[in-house]
Coordinates of C-alpha atoms and ligand atoms in Angstrom, one line a residue:
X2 CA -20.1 -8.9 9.0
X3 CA -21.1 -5.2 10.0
X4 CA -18.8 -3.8 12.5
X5 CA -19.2 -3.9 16.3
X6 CA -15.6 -3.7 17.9
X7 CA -14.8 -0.9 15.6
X8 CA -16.0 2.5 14.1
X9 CA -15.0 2.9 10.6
X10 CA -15.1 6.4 8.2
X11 CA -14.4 6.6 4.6
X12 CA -11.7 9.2 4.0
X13 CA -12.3 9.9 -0.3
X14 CA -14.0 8.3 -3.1
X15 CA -10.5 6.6 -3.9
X16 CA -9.3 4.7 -1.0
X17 CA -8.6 4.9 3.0
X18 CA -10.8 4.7 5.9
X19 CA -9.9 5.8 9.6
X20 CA -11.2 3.6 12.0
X21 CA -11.6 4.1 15.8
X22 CA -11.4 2.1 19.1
X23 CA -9.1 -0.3 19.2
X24 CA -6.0 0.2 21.8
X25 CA -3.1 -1.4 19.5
X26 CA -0.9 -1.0 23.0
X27 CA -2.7 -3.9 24.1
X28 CA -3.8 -7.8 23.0
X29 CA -6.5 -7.6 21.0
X30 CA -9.4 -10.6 20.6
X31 CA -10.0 -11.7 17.3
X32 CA -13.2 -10.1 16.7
X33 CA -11.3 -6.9 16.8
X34 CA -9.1 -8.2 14.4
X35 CA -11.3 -9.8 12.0
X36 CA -12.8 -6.3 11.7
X37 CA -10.2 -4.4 10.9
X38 CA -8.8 -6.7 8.6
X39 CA -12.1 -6.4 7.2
X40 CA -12.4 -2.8 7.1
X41 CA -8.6 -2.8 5.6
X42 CA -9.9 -5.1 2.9
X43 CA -12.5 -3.1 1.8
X44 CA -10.5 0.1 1.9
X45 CA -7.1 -0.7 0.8
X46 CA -5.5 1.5 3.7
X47 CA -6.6 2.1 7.2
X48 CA -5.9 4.0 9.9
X49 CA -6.0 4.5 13.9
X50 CA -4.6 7.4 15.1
X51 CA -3.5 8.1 19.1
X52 CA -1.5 5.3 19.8
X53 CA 1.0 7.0 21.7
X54 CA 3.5 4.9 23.4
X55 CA 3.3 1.7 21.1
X56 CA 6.7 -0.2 21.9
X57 CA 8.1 -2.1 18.8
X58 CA 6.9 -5.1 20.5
X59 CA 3.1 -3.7 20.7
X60 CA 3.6 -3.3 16.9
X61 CA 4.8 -7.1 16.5
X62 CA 2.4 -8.2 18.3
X63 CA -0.5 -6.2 16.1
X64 CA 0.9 -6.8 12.9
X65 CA 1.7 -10.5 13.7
X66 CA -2.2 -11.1 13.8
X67 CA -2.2 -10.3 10.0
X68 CA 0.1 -12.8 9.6
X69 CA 3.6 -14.1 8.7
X70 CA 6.2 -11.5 8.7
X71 CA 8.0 -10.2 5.6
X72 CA 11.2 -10.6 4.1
X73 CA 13.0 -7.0 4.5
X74 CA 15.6 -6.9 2.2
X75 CA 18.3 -3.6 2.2
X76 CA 16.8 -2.3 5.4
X77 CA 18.0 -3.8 9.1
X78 CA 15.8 -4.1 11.6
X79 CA 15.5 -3.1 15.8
X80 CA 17.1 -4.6 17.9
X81 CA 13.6 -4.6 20.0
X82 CA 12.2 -6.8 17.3
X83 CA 13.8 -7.9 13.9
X84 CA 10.8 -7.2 11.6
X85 CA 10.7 -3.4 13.0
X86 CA 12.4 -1.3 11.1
X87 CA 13.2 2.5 11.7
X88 CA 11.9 4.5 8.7
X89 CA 13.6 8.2 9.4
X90 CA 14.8 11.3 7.9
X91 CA 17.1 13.8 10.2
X92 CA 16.5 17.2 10.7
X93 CA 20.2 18.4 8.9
X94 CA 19.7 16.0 6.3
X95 CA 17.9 18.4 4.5
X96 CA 16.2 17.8 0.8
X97 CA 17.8 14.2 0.5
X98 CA 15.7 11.4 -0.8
X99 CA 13.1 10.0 1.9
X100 CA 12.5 6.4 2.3
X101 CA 9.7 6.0 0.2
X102 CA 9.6 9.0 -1.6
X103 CA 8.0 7.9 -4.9
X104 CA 5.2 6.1 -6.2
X105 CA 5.5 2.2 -4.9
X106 CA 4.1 -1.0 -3.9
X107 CA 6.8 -1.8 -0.7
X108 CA 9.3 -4.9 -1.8
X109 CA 7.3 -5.5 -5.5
X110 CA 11.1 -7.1 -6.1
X111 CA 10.5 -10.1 -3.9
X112 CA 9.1 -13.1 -5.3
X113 CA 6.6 -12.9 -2.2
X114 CA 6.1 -9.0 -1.5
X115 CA 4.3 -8.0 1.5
X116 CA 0.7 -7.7 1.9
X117 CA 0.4 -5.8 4.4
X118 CA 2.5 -3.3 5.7
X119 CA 2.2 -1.4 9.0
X120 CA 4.1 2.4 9.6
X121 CA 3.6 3.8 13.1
X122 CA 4.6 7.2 13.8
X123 CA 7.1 8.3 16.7
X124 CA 8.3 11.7 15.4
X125 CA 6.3 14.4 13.4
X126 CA 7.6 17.7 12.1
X127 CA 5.5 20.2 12.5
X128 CA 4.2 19.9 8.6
X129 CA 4.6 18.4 6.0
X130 CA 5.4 14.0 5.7
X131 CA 2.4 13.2 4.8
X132 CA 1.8 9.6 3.0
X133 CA -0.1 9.3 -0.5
X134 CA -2.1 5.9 -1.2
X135 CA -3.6 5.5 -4.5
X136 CA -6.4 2.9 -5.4
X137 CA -5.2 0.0 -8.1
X138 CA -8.2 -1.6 -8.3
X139 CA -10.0 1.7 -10.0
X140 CA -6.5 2.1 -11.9
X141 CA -7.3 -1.1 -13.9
X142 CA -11.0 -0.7 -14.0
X143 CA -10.7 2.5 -15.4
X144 CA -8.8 1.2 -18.6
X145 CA -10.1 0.3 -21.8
X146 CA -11.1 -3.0 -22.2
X147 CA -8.6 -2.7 -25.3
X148 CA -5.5 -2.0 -22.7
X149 CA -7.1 -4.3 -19.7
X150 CA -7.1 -7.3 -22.2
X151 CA -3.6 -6.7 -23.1
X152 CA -2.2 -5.7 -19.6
X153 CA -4.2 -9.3 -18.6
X154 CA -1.8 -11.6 -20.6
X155 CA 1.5 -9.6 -19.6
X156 CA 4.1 -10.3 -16.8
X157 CA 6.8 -7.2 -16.2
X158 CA 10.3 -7.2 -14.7
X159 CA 10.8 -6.0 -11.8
X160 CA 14.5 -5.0 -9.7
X161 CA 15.4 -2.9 -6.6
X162 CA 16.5 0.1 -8.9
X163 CA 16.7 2.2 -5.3
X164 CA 19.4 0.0 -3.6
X165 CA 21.4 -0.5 -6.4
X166 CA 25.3 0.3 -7.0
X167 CA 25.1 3.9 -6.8
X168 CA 21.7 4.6 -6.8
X169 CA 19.9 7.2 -4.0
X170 CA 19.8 4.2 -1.4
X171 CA 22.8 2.1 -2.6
X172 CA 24.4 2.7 1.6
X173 CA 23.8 4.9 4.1
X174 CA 25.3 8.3 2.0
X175 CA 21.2 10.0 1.6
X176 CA 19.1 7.6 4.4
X177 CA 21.9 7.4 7.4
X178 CA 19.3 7.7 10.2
X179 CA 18.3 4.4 8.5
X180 CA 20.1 0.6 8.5
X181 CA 20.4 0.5 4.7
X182 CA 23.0 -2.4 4.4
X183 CA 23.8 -3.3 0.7
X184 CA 23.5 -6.3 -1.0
X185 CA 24.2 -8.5 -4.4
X186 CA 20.4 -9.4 -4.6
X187 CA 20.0 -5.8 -5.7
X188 CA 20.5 -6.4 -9.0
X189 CA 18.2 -9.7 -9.2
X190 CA 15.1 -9.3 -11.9
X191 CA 11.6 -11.0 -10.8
X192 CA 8.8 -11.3 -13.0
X193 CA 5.0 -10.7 -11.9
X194 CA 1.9 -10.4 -13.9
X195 CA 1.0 -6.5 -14.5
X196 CA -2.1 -7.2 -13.5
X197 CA -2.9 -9.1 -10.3
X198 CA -5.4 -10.9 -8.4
X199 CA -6.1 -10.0 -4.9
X200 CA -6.8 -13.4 -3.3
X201 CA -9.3 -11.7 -0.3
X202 CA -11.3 -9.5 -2.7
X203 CA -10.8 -11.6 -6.2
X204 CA -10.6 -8.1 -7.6
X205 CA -7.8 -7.3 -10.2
X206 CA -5.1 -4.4 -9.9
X207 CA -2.8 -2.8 -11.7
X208 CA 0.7 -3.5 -9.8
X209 CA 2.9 -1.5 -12.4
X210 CA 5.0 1.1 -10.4
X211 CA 7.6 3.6 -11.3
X212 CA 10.3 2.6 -8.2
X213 CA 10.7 -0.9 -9.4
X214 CA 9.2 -2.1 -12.5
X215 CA 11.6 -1.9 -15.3
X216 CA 9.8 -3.4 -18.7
X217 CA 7.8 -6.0 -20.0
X218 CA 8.8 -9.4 -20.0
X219 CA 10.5 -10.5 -23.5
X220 CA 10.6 -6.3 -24.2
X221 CA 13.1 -4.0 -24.2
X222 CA 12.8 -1.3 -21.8
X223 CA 12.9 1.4 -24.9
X224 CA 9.8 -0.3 -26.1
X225 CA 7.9 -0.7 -22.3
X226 CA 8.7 2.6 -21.4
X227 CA 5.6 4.6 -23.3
X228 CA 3.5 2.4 -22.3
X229 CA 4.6 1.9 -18.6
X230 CA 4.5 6.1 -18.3
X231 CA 1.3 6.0 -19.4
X232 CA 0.7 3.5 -16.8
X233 CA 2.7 5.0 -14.0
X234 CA 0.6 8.5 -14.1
X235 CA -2.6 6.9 -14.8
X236 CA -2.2 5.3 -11.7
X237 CA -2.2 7.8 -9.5
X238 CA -4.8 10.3 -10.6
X239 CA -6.3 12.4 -8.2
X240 CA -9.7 10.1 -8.0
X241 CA -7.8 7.1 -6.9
X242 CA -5.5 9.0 -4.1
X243 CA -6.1 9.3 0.0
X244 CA -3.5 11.4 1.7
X245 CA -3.1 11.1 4.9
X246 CA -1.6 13.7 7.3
X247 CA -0.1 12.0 10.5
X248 CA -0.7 13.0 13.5
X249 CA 0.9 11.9 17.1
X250 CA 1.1 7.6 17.5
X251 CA -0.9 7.5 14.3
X252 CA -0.9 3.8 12.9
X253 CA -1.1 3.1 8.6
X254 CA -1.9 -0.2 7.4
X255 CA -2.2 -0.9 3.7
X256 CA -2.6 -3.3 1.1
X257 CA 0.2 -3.5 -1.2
X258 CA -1.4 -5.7 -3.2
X259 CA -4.2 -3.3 -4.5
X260 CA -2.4 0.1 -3.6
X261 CA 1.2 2.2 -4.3
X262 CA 1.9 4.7 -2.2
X263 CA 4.2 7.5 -2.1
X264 CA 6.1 9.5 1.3
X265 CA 5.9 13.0 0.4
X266 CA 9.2 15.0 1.3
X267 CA 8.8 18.4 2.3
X268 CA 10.0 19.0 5.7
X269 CA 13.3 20.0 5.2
X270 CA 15.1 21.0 8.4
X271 CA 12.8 18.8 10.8
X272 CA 12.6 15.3 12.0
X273 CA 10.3 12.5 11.1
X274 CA 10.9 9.1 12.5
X275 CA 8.2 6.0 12.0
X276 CA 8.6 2.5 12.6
X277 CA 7.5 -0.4 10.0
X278 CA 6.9 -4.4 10.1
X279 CA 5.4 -5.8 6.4
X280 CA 3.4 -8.6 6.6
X281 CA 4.3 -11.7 4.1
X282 CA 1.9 -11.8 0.6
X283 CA 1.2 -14.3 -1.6
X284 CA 3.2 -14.7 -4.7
X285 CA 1.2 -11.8 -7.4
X286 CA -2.0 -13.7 -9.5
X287 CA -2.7 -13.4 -12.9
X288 CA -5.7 -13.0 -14.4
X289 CA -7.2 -16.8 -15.0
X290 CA -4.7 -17.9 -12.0
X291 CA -6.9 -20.4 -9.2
X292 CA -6.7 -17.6 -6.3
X293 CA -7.1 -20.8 -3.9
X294 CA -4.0 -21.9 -4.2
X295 CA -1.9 -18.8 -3.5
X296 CA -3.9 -17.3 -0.8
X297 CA -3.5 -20.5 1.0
X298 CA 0.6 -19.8 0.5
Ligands
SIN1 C1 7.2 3.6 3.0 O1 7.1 3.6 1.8 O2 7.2 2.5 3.6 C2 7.4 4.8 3.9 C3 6.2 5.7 3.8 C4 6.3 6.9 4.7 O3 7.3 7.1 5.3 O4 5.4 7.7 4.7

């Protein structure tokens, strides 16, 4: 399918493509969709910029087309619309962490973590808050077939390290423009494969990050640690990375199931307000998994 509803431009060789001509403020037909979930596909992270004046229910709407809508754990949502959350940092809140604010692949703790994940912006300092995406499909193809063999036979542990008893988001002490509520659940390891299958491009990824994977499964995290480092800054070298300055009503999509990303905090003493909705995935793949069956989940 070429495109004909939409224009689409690469951003860099690693990942992202900013596409033009859709009005997200209104319905859209399908063919419209089916292109941008194409061109989102292909790129791993899209975006449309000049959507001033989205409501959170414009945003539903558009991000319901993807599909079912995530489980937000830790994070309330509108009152407009329960799977629209406010993602902000206050001007007098100074250097405190940011939502986001290090290498991650969004809710890679849930048993079903997003797949899509859409950030619209409503507030801009006047620089700085840009959004780093990285590419995990070139982070595992540019392995050794040594490592990728290995990495293809192991599951890791994963736990929301963040929202944990007295960690940066634990309650509202360093995010309280933002709903953080606590909760038990916090604690709770899940398991994935390291490496995963992307059930739209059959591709495999590396989905190893440094905000929530812990260790290897049936290792201790002294012995997973080396190796996960490794991991961790090999996935985000400069070749695989799109950053993306926002600008006005600008809308992000991305594929958390090929990509981590990273909010960049360095607008200290200004405001910066976006909204977000995640879009239900499929539980992660492994290698020699039938993709079938989960993309059908
Ligand atoms: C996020 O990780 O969802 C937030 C990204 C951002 O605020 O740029």
């Amino acid at each position: 399918m070429s495109y004909q509803r939409i224009a689409v431009r690469r951003m860099t060789g690693g990942c992202g493509a900013e596409i033009d001509g859709p009005d997200l403020r209104k319905p859209l037909d399908e063919q419209t969709v089916a292109e941008i979930r194409k061109a989102l596909i292909e790129n791993c992270c899209v975006f449309l910029r000049g959507q001033e004046g989205m409501t959170d229910l414009d945003q539903a709407r558009f991000a319901g087309y993807f599909g079912t809508f995530g489980r937000d754990p830790f994070v309330e949502g509108e009152e407009t619309h329960p799977s629209v959350l406010k993602v902000a940092k206050e001007a007098d809140e100074g250097r405190n962490p940011t939502f986001g604010g290090n290498w991650h692949s969004d809710w890679s703790f849930l048993e079903t973590p997003p797949a899509f994940t859409f950030l619209h912006a409503r507030e801009l300092p006047p620089y700085g808050g840009d959004t780093m995406f990285a590419n995990q499909y070139l982070a595992y193809e540019t392995l050794s077939e040594g490592l990728r063999k290995t990495l293809d036979g192991l599951r890791a542990v994963y736990w929301a390290k963040a929202y944990a008893k007295g960690a940066a988001f634990y309650d509202n002490r360093n995010a309280r423009s933002m709903k953080v509520r606590h909760d038990e659940s916090a604690m709770a390891e899940m398991t994935h494969p390291i490496v995963r299958v992307h059930p739209e491009s059959g591709r495999r990824a590396l989905f190893a990050n440094v905000a929530y994977t812990v260790r290897f499964e049936g290792m201790t995290e002294a012995e997973s640690l080396p190796l996960l480092k490794y991991l961790y800054e090999h996935s985000a070298r400069p070749e695989f990375v799109c950053r993306f300055t926002w600008s006005p009503g600008a809308m992000a999509i991305w594929d958390n199931r090929c990509l981590v990303h990273f909010a960049i905090n360095d607008y200290a003493g200004y405001r910066r307000e976006l909204r977000r909705t995640t879009i239900r995935g499929e539980k992660p793949i492994a290698v020699g998994e039938d993709t079938n069956l989960r993309a059908a989940e």
